Amino acid sequence: MANIIIFISLLLIGYFAGKYAESKHYSSIKERELKLLYLPVVTLKKTWTEEDQIKKSKLVTGSVVISLDYFKRILAALINITGGRIISYETLLDRGRREAILRMKKDSLGYDCIVNFRMETSSIGQSANNKKSIGSVEVMAYGTAVKFVK
Amino acid sequence: MILVNTETVPGKEIIEHFGIVSGSTVRAKNIGRDFMAGLKNMVGGELKGYTELLKESRDEAISRMIKQASILGANAIVNIRFATSSVAQGAAELYVYGTAVTVE
Amino acid sequence: MKYIAKEIEENVNISKNNALMVFFRIIITIILILITIYISFGIIINIGVKYIPVTWEINITKSFVNKIDSIFPEKALEIEKRIDTLTNNNRKYFVKILKSDEINAFALPGNNIVIYDALLNNITDEELDFVLAHEVGHFQNRDISKKYARLFIFSILSSFISKDQGQSIFFDILNNTEMKFSQTDEINADKYAFELIYKKYKNLDSAESFFNKILKDKKLSKFDYYFSSHPHPEKRIDKIKEYKRLLNN
């Protein structure tokens, strides 16, 4: 009996706390994205023509590790049984990626654009005995920031 | 929507770009197919269930990326890259990203 | 090339489904499936058990049961003989006595009865006859086989539920439902026991005194373990009265 009560209270805490944290994170992400929208990020190797002169360039990175709350974890495990899109993981990855890109952009303040952008995702938090656990994810975004002579 | 994984669309010129667009999906196969795949592990060979799963994920991720690009008003996505990572046993996460451009 | 800075309003990488709805939908589907499996397996086992002869069961369980070390082997043999007289040598039953402060006795598949010595020290010989007859009643109805077959199948099913939390919750719920259903089995085992006792003693005094002992000693909580796994003694005493009325008709 105690097990069930603990389980349900963890679920509730996870659900409400997770929902609050997620909405706060998303509003922060949207705000920063609007502010940094002027800085383009491309996967191309260059966006300039021969006439443009490059002043300086550097490698910029941004990374973040985000974890799921308890409710989302249990939901992911359930969806694993029935199949289909794991909706709890989608928001996790989306937030992680946008956050990593924002941090990369922050790293390149004063530059004009970021080229040759790449993204690496790796999942962390798979505990030793529970191979099926869906835990946290690490996202790293990196590229080359370039400043033109204007 | 034109999709290429080269720097430019061959034979066309890029006029303007919108930055990166991306699409991602996380999918899980149901427990029945998982079980079948587990059995297949003994025999070896292609795990058809998982091939199917990843193909569906890829198609969905690409369509999400195309949707983002069309919202921006682009007509091509260049320099597309894929990234696959395993989320858990029986679930696959697929991420596609590229640069949305207008070509002529 | 020119860069056009435009914001993407719609978040395409997220499903529009409400997480809570999906959660409940899946949970309800799984619960319904489990209930269907539980009921259908229960029915299959109840029917299938009739086709497993008792001699098979005895042979299969012999090697497991022989590993249990019994104390007081002579007393155990004596008790086995008592059962033989009670049941008119209907079938062979095996008794093992184990040392414990718990007052309890239970049955294992293959006509095996395990008695804790605390029980032997706290009841009279006549009351012991009733306890033995009760266990024999369980074996007659194949209750033990059914219970252990169900346990076996559900252990296999539970291995599909991989979360650690999920497994213990699954067993909690399973135990509670099993105990409720077993109350009927207990009453039926009692009925069988009443017949055997009445045949030997021509009265049901031993049964009544046993139930009263459990009732009275409840405050001292000596009979606690026995109490929790069987129906309330008052209910069982009612059944005695019912049986006596049937006899008088």
Coordinates of C-alpha atoms in Angstrom, one line a residue:
Chain A
M1 CA 0.0 0.0 0.0
A2 CA 2.8 2.4 1.0
N3 CA 4.4 1.8 -2.4
I4 CA 1.3 2.9 -4.3
I5 CA 1.1 6.1 -2.3
I6 CA 4.7 7.0 -2.7
F7 CA 4.4 6.3 -6.4
I8 CA 1.4 8.4 -6.9
S9 CA 2.8 11.3 -4.9
L10 CA 6.0 11.2 -6.9
L11 CA 3.9 11.3 -10.1
L12 CA 2.0 14.3 -8.9
I13 CA 5.1 16.2 -7.8
G14 CA 6.8 15.3 -11.0
Y15 CA 3.9 16.4 -13.1
F16 CA 3.3 19.8 -11.5
A17 CA 6.9 20.7 -10.8
G18 CA 7.9 19.5 -14.3
K19 CA 5.1 21.5 -16.0
Y20 CA 6.1 24.6 -14.1
A21 CA 9.8 24.3 -14.8
E22 CA 9.1 23.5 -18.5
S23 CA 6.9 26.5 -19.1
K24 CA 9.3 28.8 -17.4
H25 CA 12.2 27.4 -19.5
Y26 CA 10.2 27.8 -22.7
S27 CA 9.3 31.4 -22.0
S28 CA 13.0 32.1 -21.2
I29 CA 14.0 30.4 -24.4
K30 CA 11.5 32.3 -26.6
E31 CA 12.6 35.6 -25.1
R32 CA 16.3 35.0 -25.7
E33 CA 15.6 33.7 -29.2
L34 CA 13.9 36.9 -30.1
K35 CA 16.8 38.9 -28.8
L36 CA 19.4 36.9 -30.6
L37 CA 17.4 36.4 -33.8
Y38 CA 19.7 38.9 -35.6
L39 CA 22.6 36.4 -35.5
P40 CA 22.3 33.8 -38.2
V41 CA 23.3 30.2 -37.8
V42 CA 23.9 28.0 -40.9
T43 CA 25.2 24.6 -41.6
L44 CA 26.8 25.9 -44.7
K45 CA 30.6 26.4 -44.9
K46 CA 30.3 30.1 -45.8
T47 CA 27.7 32.7 -46.4
W48 CA 30.0 35.3 -47.8
T49 CA 31.3 36.1 -51.3
E50 CA 34.9 36.8 -52.3
E51 CA 34.5 40.6 -51.7
D52 CA 33.7 40.3 -48.0
Q53 CA 36.7 40.6 -45.8
I54 CA 36.8 38.5 -42.6
K55 CA 38.1 40.2 -39.5
K56 CA 38.2 37.2 -37.1
S57 CA 36.7 33.8 -36.5
K58 CA 36.5 31.4 -33.6
L59 CA 35.0 28.1 -32.6
V60 CA 31.9 28.6 -30.5
T61 CA 30.1 26.0 -28.5
G62 CA 27.0 25.8 -26.3
S63 CA 26.0 22.8 -24.2
V64 CA 23.4 21.8 -21.7
V65 CA 22.3 18.7 -19.8
I66 CA 18.5 18.5 -19.2
S67 CA 16.7 15.8 -17.3
L68 CA 13.1 14.5 -17.3
D69 CA 10.8 14.8 -14.3
Y70 CA 9.3 11.7 -12.7
F71 CA 5.9 11.9 -14.5
K72 CA 7.5 12.2 -17.9
R73 CA 9.8 9.3 -17.1
I74 CA 7.0 6.9 -16.2
L75 CA 5.0 8.2 -19.3
A76 CA 8.0 7.5 -21.5
A77 CA 8.2 3.9 -20.1
L78 CA 4.5 3.4 -20.7
I79 CA 4.7 4.6 -24.3
N80 CA 7.7 2.3 -24.7
I81 CA 5.3 -0.6 -24.1
T82 CA 2.5 0.5 -26.5
G83 CA 4.7 2.2 -29.2
G84 CA 4.3 5.5 -31.0
R85 CA 5.8 8.9 -30.4
I86 CA 7.4 9.4 -27.0
I87 CA 5.9 12.9 -26.3
S88 CA 7.7 13.4 -23.0
Y89 CA 11.0 13.0 -24.7
E90 CA 10.2 15.4 -27.5
T91 CA 9.9 18.5 -25.3
L92 CA 13.1 17.5 -23.5
L93 CA 15.1 17.3 -26.7
D94 CA 13.5 20.4 -28.1
R95 CA 14.3 22.5 -25.0
G96 CA 17.9 21.0 -24.9
R97 CA 18.6 21.9 -28.5
R98 CA 17.2 25.4 -28.4
E99 CA 19.0 26.1 -25.2
A100 CA 22.3 24.8 -26.6
I101 CA 22.0 26.9 -29.7
L102 CA 21.2 30.0 -27.5
R103 CA 24.3 29.4 -25.4
M104 CA 26.3 29.0 -28.6
K105 CA 25.0 32.3 -29.8
K106 CA 25.7 33.9 -26.5
D107 CA 29.3 32.7 -26.8
S108 CA 29.6 34.5 -30.1
L109 CA 28.4 37.9 -29.2
G110 CA 30.1 40.5 -31.3
Y111 CA 30.3 38.2 -34.3
D112 CA 28.2 38.4 -37.4
C113 CA 27.3 34.9 -38.2
I114 CA 27.9 31.3 -37.2
V115 CA 28.8 28.9 -40.0
N116 CA 29.3 25.1 -40.2
F117 CA 27.0 24.5 -37.4
R118 CA 26.8 20.9 -36.0
M119 CA 24.9 19.4 -33.2
E120 CA 25.7 16.4 -31.0
T121 CA 23.2 14.7 -28.7
S122 CA 24.0 12.0 -26.2
S123 CA 21.8 10.4 -23.6
I124 CA 23.2 10.3 -20.1
G125 CA 21.7 8.9 -17.0
Q126 CA 21.2 5.3 -17.9
S127 CA 21.8 3.6 -14.6
A128 CA 23.8 0.5 -14.4
N129 CA 21.1 -2.0 -13.6
N130 CA 18.2 -0.4 -15.3
K131 CA 19.3 -0.4 -18.9
K132 CA 15.9 0.7 -20.1
S133 CA 15.7 3.9 -18.1
I134 CA 15.2 7.1 -20.0
G135 CA 17.1 9.7 -18.1
S136 CA 18.7 12.9 -19.1
V137 CA 20.1 14.2 -22.4
E138 CA 23.2 16.2 -23.2
V139 CA 23.1 18.5 -26.2
M140 CA 26.1 20.2 -27.6
A141 CA 26.0 22.8 -30.4
Y142 CA 29.1 24.1 -32.1
G143 CA 30.1 26.1 -35.1
T144 CA 32.5 28.7 -36.3
A145 CA 31.7 32.4 -35.5
V146 CA 32.8 34.8 -38.1
K147 CA 33.1 38.6 -38.0
F148 CA 33.2 40.7 -41.1
V149 CA 35.0 43.9 -41.8
K150 CA 32.2 46.4 -42.5
Chain B
M1 CA 10.7 21.9 -51.1
I2 CA 14.1 21.0 -52.4
L3 CA 16.3 19.0 -50.1
V4 CA 20.0 18.5 -50.7
N5 CA 22.9 17.7 -48.5
T6 CA 25.4 19.7 -50.5
E7 CA 26.4 23.3 -49.9
T8 CA 24.3 24.5 -52.7
V9 CA 21.5 23.1 -54.8
P10 CA 23.3 21.9 -57.9
G11 CA 22.7 24.2 -60.8
K12 CA 20.9 26.9 -58.8
E13 CA 21.9 29.9 -56.9
I14 CA 21.1 30.8 -53.2
I15 CA 19.6 34.2 -52.8
E16 CA 18.9 34.4 -49.2
H17 CA 18.9 32.2 -46.1
F18 CA 16.9 31.9 -43.0
G19 CA 19.3 30.1 -40.7
I20 CA 18.9 26.6 -39.5
V21 CA 15.8 24.6 -39.5
S22 CA 15.5 21.2 -37.8
G23 CA 13.1 18.3 -37.2
S24 CA 13.2 15.6 -34.6
T25 CA 11.2 12.6 -33.5
V26 CA 11.4 10.1 -30.8
R27 CA 9.6 6.9 -31.5
A28 CA 9.1 3.6 -29.7
K29 CA 8.1 0.4 -31.2
N30 CA 5.5 -1.6 -29.2
I31 CA 6.5 -4.4 -26.9
G32 CA 5.5 -7.1 -29.4
R33 CA 8.0 -6.1 -32.0
D34 CA 10.6 -5.6 -29.3
F35 CA 10.1 -9.2 -28.3
M36 CA 10.4 -10.4 -31.9
A37 CA 13.6 -8.4 -32.3
G38 CA 15.0 -10.0 -29.2
L39 CA 14.4 -13.4 -30.7
K40 CA 16.0 -12.3 -34.0
N41 CA 19.1 -11.4 -32.0
M42 CA 19.8 -15.1 -31.7
V43 CA 19.6 -15.8 -35.4
G44 CA 21.1 -12.6 -36.7
G45 CA 20.2 -10.7 -39.9
E46 CA 18.1 -7.6 -40.6
L47 CA 15.8 -6.5 -37.8
K48 CA 12.9 -5.5 -40.0
G49 CA 10.9 -4.1 -37.2
Y50 CA 13.6 -1.6 -36.2
T51 CA 14.5 -0.7 -39.8
E52 CA 10.8 0.2 -40.3
L53 CA 10.9 2.2 -37.0
L54 CA 13.9 4.2 -38.0
K55 CA 12.5 4.8 -41.5
E56 CA 9.3 6.2 -40.1
S57 CA 11.2 8.4 -37.7
R58 CA 13.3 9.7 -40.5
D59 CA 10.3 10.5 -42.7
E60 CA 8.6 12.3 -39.8
A61 CA 11.6 14.3 -38.8
I62 CA 12.2 15.4 -42.4
S63 CA 8.6 16.4 -42.8
R64 CA 8.8 18.5 -39.5
M65 CA 11.9 20.2 -40.8
I66 CA 10.1 21.0 -44.1
K67 CA 7.2 22.4 -42.2
Q68 CA 9.6 24.8 -40.3
A69 CA 11.2 25.9 -43.6
S70 CA 7.8 26.5 -45.3
I71 CA 6.7 28.6 -42.3
L72 CA 9.8 30.7 -42.9
G73 CA 9.0 31.0 -46.6
A74 CA 12.0 29.1 -47.9
N75 CA 11.9 26.9 -50.9
A76 CA 14.9 24.7 -50.3
I77 CA 16.9 23.2 -47.5
V78 CA 20.6 22.7 -48.0
N79 CA 23.5 21.0 -46.2
I80 CA 21.2 18.6 -44.4
R81 CA 22.7 16.4 -41.7
F82 CA 21.2 13.5 -39.7
A83 CA 21.9 12.6 -36.2
T84 CA 20.6 9.4 -34.6
S85 CA 20.9 8.5 -31.0
S86 CA 19.3 5.8 -28.9
V87 CA 17.1 7.0 -26.1
A88 CA 16.3 3.6 -24.5
Q89 CA 15.9 0.1 -25.6
G90 CA 13.3 0.0 -28.3
A91 CA 13.1 3.7 -28.9
A92 CA 15.0 5.8 -31.5
E93 CA 15.6 9.5 -31.6
L94 CA 16.2 11.1 -34.9
Y95 CA 17.4 14.7 -35.6
V96 CA 17.6 16.3 -39.0
Y97 CA 18.9 19.8 -39.5
G98 CA 19.9 22.0 -42.4
T99 CA 19.8 25.6 -43.6
A100 CA 16.6 27.0 -45.1
V101 CA 17.3 29.0 -48.2
T102 CA 15.6 30.6 -51.2
V103 CA 17.1 29.4 -54.5
E104 CA 16.5 30.4 -58.0
Chain C
M1 CA 23.8 36.1 -49.3
K2 CA 21.2 37.9 -47.5
Y3 CA 20.0 36.7 -44.1
I4 CA 16.3 37.1 -43.3
A5 CA 15.6 36.9 -39.6
K6 CA 12.2 35.4 -39.0
E7 CA 10.8 33.8 -36.0
I8 CA 9.2 30.4 -36.2
E9 CA 6.0 30.7 -34.1
E10 CA 4.7 27.1 -34.2
N11 CA 6.8 24.5 -32.5
V12 CA 6.7 21.7 -35.0
N13 CA 8.9 19.4 -33.0
I14 CA 6.4 18.8 -30.3
S15 CA 3.3 16.7 -30.5
K16 CA 0.0 18.4 -29.7
N17 CA -1.2 15.6 -27.5
N18 CA -2.0 16.4 -23.9
A19 CA 0.5 14.4 -21.8
L20 CA -2.1 13.7 -19.1
M21 CA -4.6 12.3 -21.6
V22 CA -2.0 10.0 -23.2
F23 CA -0.9 8.8 -19.7
F24 CA -4.4 7.9 -18.6
R25 CA -5.3 6.3 -21.9
I26 CA -2.3 4.0 -21.7
I27 CA -2.8 3.2 -18.0
I28 CA -6.4 2.3 -18.6
T29 CA -5.6 0.1 -21.6
I30 CA -2.9 -1.7 -19.7
I31 CA -5.2 -2.2 -16.7
L32 CA -8.0 -3.6 -18.9
I33 CA -5.6 -6.0 -20.6
L34 CA -4.2 -7.2 -17.3
I35 CA -7.7 -7.7 -15.8
T36 CA -8.7 -9.7 -18.9
I37 CA -5.6 -11.8 -18.7
Y38 CA -6.1 -12.4 -15.0
I39 CA -9.7 -13.5 -15.4
S40 CA -9.1 -15.7 -18.4
F41 CA -6.0 -17.3 -16.8
G42 CA -8.0 -17.9 -13.6
I43 CA -10.7 -19.7 -15.6
I44 CA -8.2 -21.8 -17.6
I45 CA -6.3 -22.8 -14.5
N46 CA -9.5 -23.8 -12.7
I47 CA -10.4 -26.0 -15.5
G48 CA -7.0 -27.3 -16.3
V49 CA -6.1 -28.3 -12.8
K50 CA -8.6 -31.1 -13.0
Y51 CA -6.5 -32.7 -15.7
I52 CA -3.3 -32.8 -13.6
P53 CA -3.4 -36.0 -11.6
V54 CA -2.4 -35.6 -7.9
T55 CA 0.3 -38.3 -8.3
W56 CA 2.1 -36.1 -10.9
E57 CA 2.0 -33.2 -8.5
I58 CA 3.5 -35.3 -5.7
N59 CA 6.3 -36.5 -8.0
I60 CA 7.1 -33.0 -9.3
T61 CA 7.2 -31.4 -5.9
K62 CA 9.0 -34.3 -4.1
S63 CA 12.5 -33.0 -4.8
F64 CA 11.7 -29.4 -3.7
V65 CA 9.9 -30.5 -0.6
N66 CA 12.6 -33.0 0.5
K67 CA 15.0 -30.1 0.9
I68 CA 12.9 -28.8 3.8
D69 CA 14.4 -30.1 7.0
S70 CA 11.7 -31.1 9.4
I71 CA 12.2 -31.3 13.2
F72 CA 10.5 -34.0 15.3
P73 CA 10.3 -36.6 12.5
E74 CA 8.5 -39.1 14.7
K75 CA 5.8 -36.6 15.6
A76 CA 5.4 -35.8 11.9
L77 CA 4.9 -39.5 11.2
E78 CA 2.4 -39.7 14.0
I79 CA 0.5 -36.8 12.5
E80 CA 0.5 -38.4 9.1
K81 CA -1.1 -41.5 10.6
R82 CA -3.8 -39.3 12.2
I83 CA -4.6 -37.9 8.7
D84 CA -4.8 -41.4 7.4
T85 CA -7.4 -42.3 10.0
L86 CA -9.3 -39.1 9.4
T87 CA -9.5 -39.6 5.6
N88 CA -9.9 -43.3 5.7
N89 CA -6.6 -43.8 3.8
N90 CA -8.0 -41.9 0.9
R91 CA -4.6 -40.5 -0.2
K92 CA -1.1 -40.1 1.2
Y93 CA -0.2 -36.8 2.8
F94 CA 3.2 -35.7 3.9
V95 CA 3.8 -33.6 7.1
K96 CA 6.8 -31.5 8.0
I97 CA 7.2 -29.7 11.3
L98 CA 9.3 -26.6 11.4
K99 CA 10.6 -24.6 14.3
S100 CA 9.0 -21.2 14.6
D101 CA 7.4 -18.9 17.1
E102 CA 4.6 -18.2 14.6
I103 CA 1.4 -20.1 15.2
N104 CA 0.6 -21.2 11.7
A105 CA 0.2 -24.2 9.4
F106 CA 0.0 -24.2 5.6
A107 CA -0.1 -26.4 2.6
L108 CA 2.3 -26.8 -0.3
P109 CA 1.6 -28.4 -3.7
G110 CA 1.9 -32.2 -3.8
N111 CA -0.1 -33.1 -0.6
N112 CA 2.5 -31.5 1.7
I113 CA 1.5 -29.9 5.0
V114 CA 3.9 -27.7 6.9
I115 CA 3.2 -27.1 10.6
Y116 CA 5.1 -24.8 12.9
D117 CA 5.8 -26.3 16.3
A118 CA 4.3 -23.2 18.0
L119 CA 0.9 -24.3 16.7
L120 CA 1.4 -27.8 18.0
N121 CA 2.2 -26.4 21.5
N122 CA -0.8 -24.3 21.7
I123 CA -3.7 -26.5 20.6
T124 CA -5.2 -29.8 21.7
D125 CA -5.1 -33.0 19.7
E126 CA -8.7 -32.7 18.7
E127 CA -8.2 -29.2 17.5
L128 CA -5.1 -30.4 15.5
D129 CA -7.4 -32.9 13.9
F130 CA -9.6 -30.0 12.7
V131 CA -6.6 -28.1 11.3
L132 CA -5.4 -31.2 9.5
A133 CA -8.9 -31.9 8.1
H134 CA -9.0 -28.3 6.9
E135 CA -5.8 -28.6 5.0
V136 CA -7.0 -31.9 3.5
G137 CA -10.1 -30.1 2.4
H138 CA -7.9 -27.6 0.5
F139 CA -6.1 -30.5 -1.3
Q140 CA -9.4 -32.1 -2.1
N141 CA -10.6 -28.9 -3.9
R142 CA -7.2 -28.6 -5.6
D143 CA -7.0 -25.1 -4.1
I144 CA -3.3 -25.3 -3.5
S145 CA -2.5 -26.4 -7.1
K146 CA -4.7 -23.6 -8.4
K147 CA -3.0 -21.0 -6.2
Y148 CA 0.5 -22.0 -7.1
A149 CA -0.3 -22.3 -10.8
R150 CA -1.7 -18.8 -10.8
L151 CA 1.4 -17.5 -8.9
F152 CA 3.6 -19.1 -11.5
I153 CA 1.8 -17.6 -14.5
F154 CA 1.7 -14.2 -12.9
S155 CA 5.4 -14.2 -12.1
I156 CA 6.1 -14.7 -15.8
L157 CA 3.6 -11.9 -16.7
S158 CA 5.2 -9.5 -14.2
S159 CA 8.6 -10.0 -15.8
F160 CA 7.2 -7.9 -18.7
I161 CA 6.7 -5.0 -16.4
S162 CA 10.2 -3.9 -16.2
K163 CA 10.1 -0.8 -13.9
D164 CA 11.1 -1.6 -10.3
Q165 CA 8.3 0.4 -8.9
G166 CA 5.8 -1.2 -11.2
Q167 CA 6.7 -4.7 -10.2
S168 CA 6.2 -4.2 -6.5
I169 CA 2.9 -2.4 -7.0
F170 CA 1.8 -5.2 -9.3
F171 CA 2.5 -7.7 -6.6
D172 CA 0.8 -5.6 -3.9
I173 CA -2.5 -5.5 -5.9
L174 CA -2.2 -9.1 -6.9
N175 CA -1.8 -10.3 -3.3
N176 CA -4.8 -8.3 -2.2
T177 CA -7.1 -9.7 -4.8
E178 CA -5.8 -13.2 -4.3
M179 CA -6.5 -13.0 -0.5
K180 CA -10.1 -11.8 -1.1
F181 CA -10.8 -14.8 -3.4
S182 CA -9.1 -17.2 -1.1
Q183 CA -11.7 -16.5 1.6
T184 CA -14.3 -18.5 -0.3
D185 CA -11.8 -21.4 -0.7
E186 CA -11.2 -21.3 3.1
I187 CA -15.0 -21.6 3.8
N188 CA -15.2 -24.6 1.4
A189 CA -12.2 -26.2 3.0
D190 CA -13.9 -25.7 6.4
K191 CA -17.1 -27.4 5.1
Y192 CA -15.0 -30.5 4.0
A193 CA -13.2 -30.5 7.4
F194 CA -16.5 -30.4 9.3
E195 CA -17.6 -33.6 7.5
L196 CA -14.4 -35.4 8.4
I197 CA -14.5 -34.2 12.0
Y198 CA -18.1 -35.1 12.4
K199 CA -17.4 -38.6 11.1
K200 CA -14.7 -39.2 13.7
Y201 CA -16.1 -37.4 16.8
K202 CA -19.8 -37.2 16.1
N203 CA -19.6 -33.5 17.0
L204 CA -17.9 -30.2 15.9
D205 CA -16.6 -29.2 19.3
S206 CA -13.0 -29.3 18.3
A207 CA -13.5 -26.9 15.5
E208 CA -15.5 -24.6 17.7
S209 CA -13.0 -24.6 20.5
F210 CA -10.2 -23.9 17.9
F211 CA -12.0 -20.8 16.5
N212 CA -12.8 -19.6 20.0
K213 CA -9.1 -19.9 20.9
I214 CA -8.1 -17.7 18.0
L215 CA -10.8 -15.2 18.9
K216 CA -9.9 -15.0 22.6
D217 CA -6.2 -14.9 22.1
K218 CA -6.5 -12.1 19.6
K219 CA -5.7 -9.6 22.3
L220 CA -2.5 -11.4 23.2
S221 CA -1.9 -11.6 19.4
K222 CA -0.5 -15.1 19.6
F223 CA -2.7 -16.2 16.7
D224 CA -2.1 -13.1 14.6
Y225 CA -0.6 -14.8 11.6
Y226 CA -3.3 -17.4 11.4
F227 CA -5.9 -14.6 11.8
S228 CA -4.8 -12.6 8.9
S229 CA -4.7 -15.3 6.3
H230 CA -8.1 -16.9 7.1
P231 CA -11.7 -15.6 7.4
H232 CA -12.7 -14.1 10.6
P233 CA -13.3 -16.8 13.3
E234 CA -16.8 -15.5 14.0
K235 CA -17.7 -16.1 10.4
R236 CA -16.3 -19.6 10.6
I237 CA -18.3 -20.3 13.9
D238 CA -21.4 -19.2 12.0
K239 CA -20.7 -21.8 9.4
I240 CA -20.5 -24.5 12.1
K241 CA -23.9 -23.5 13.3
E242 CA -25.2 -23.6 9.7
Y243 CA -23.7 -27.1 9.3
K244 CA -25.3 -28.4 12.5
R245 CA -28.6 -27.1 11.3
L246 CA -28.2 -28.9 8.0
L247 CA -27.4 -32.1 9.9
N248 CA -30.5 -31.9 12.0
N249 CA -32.7 -31.6 8.9

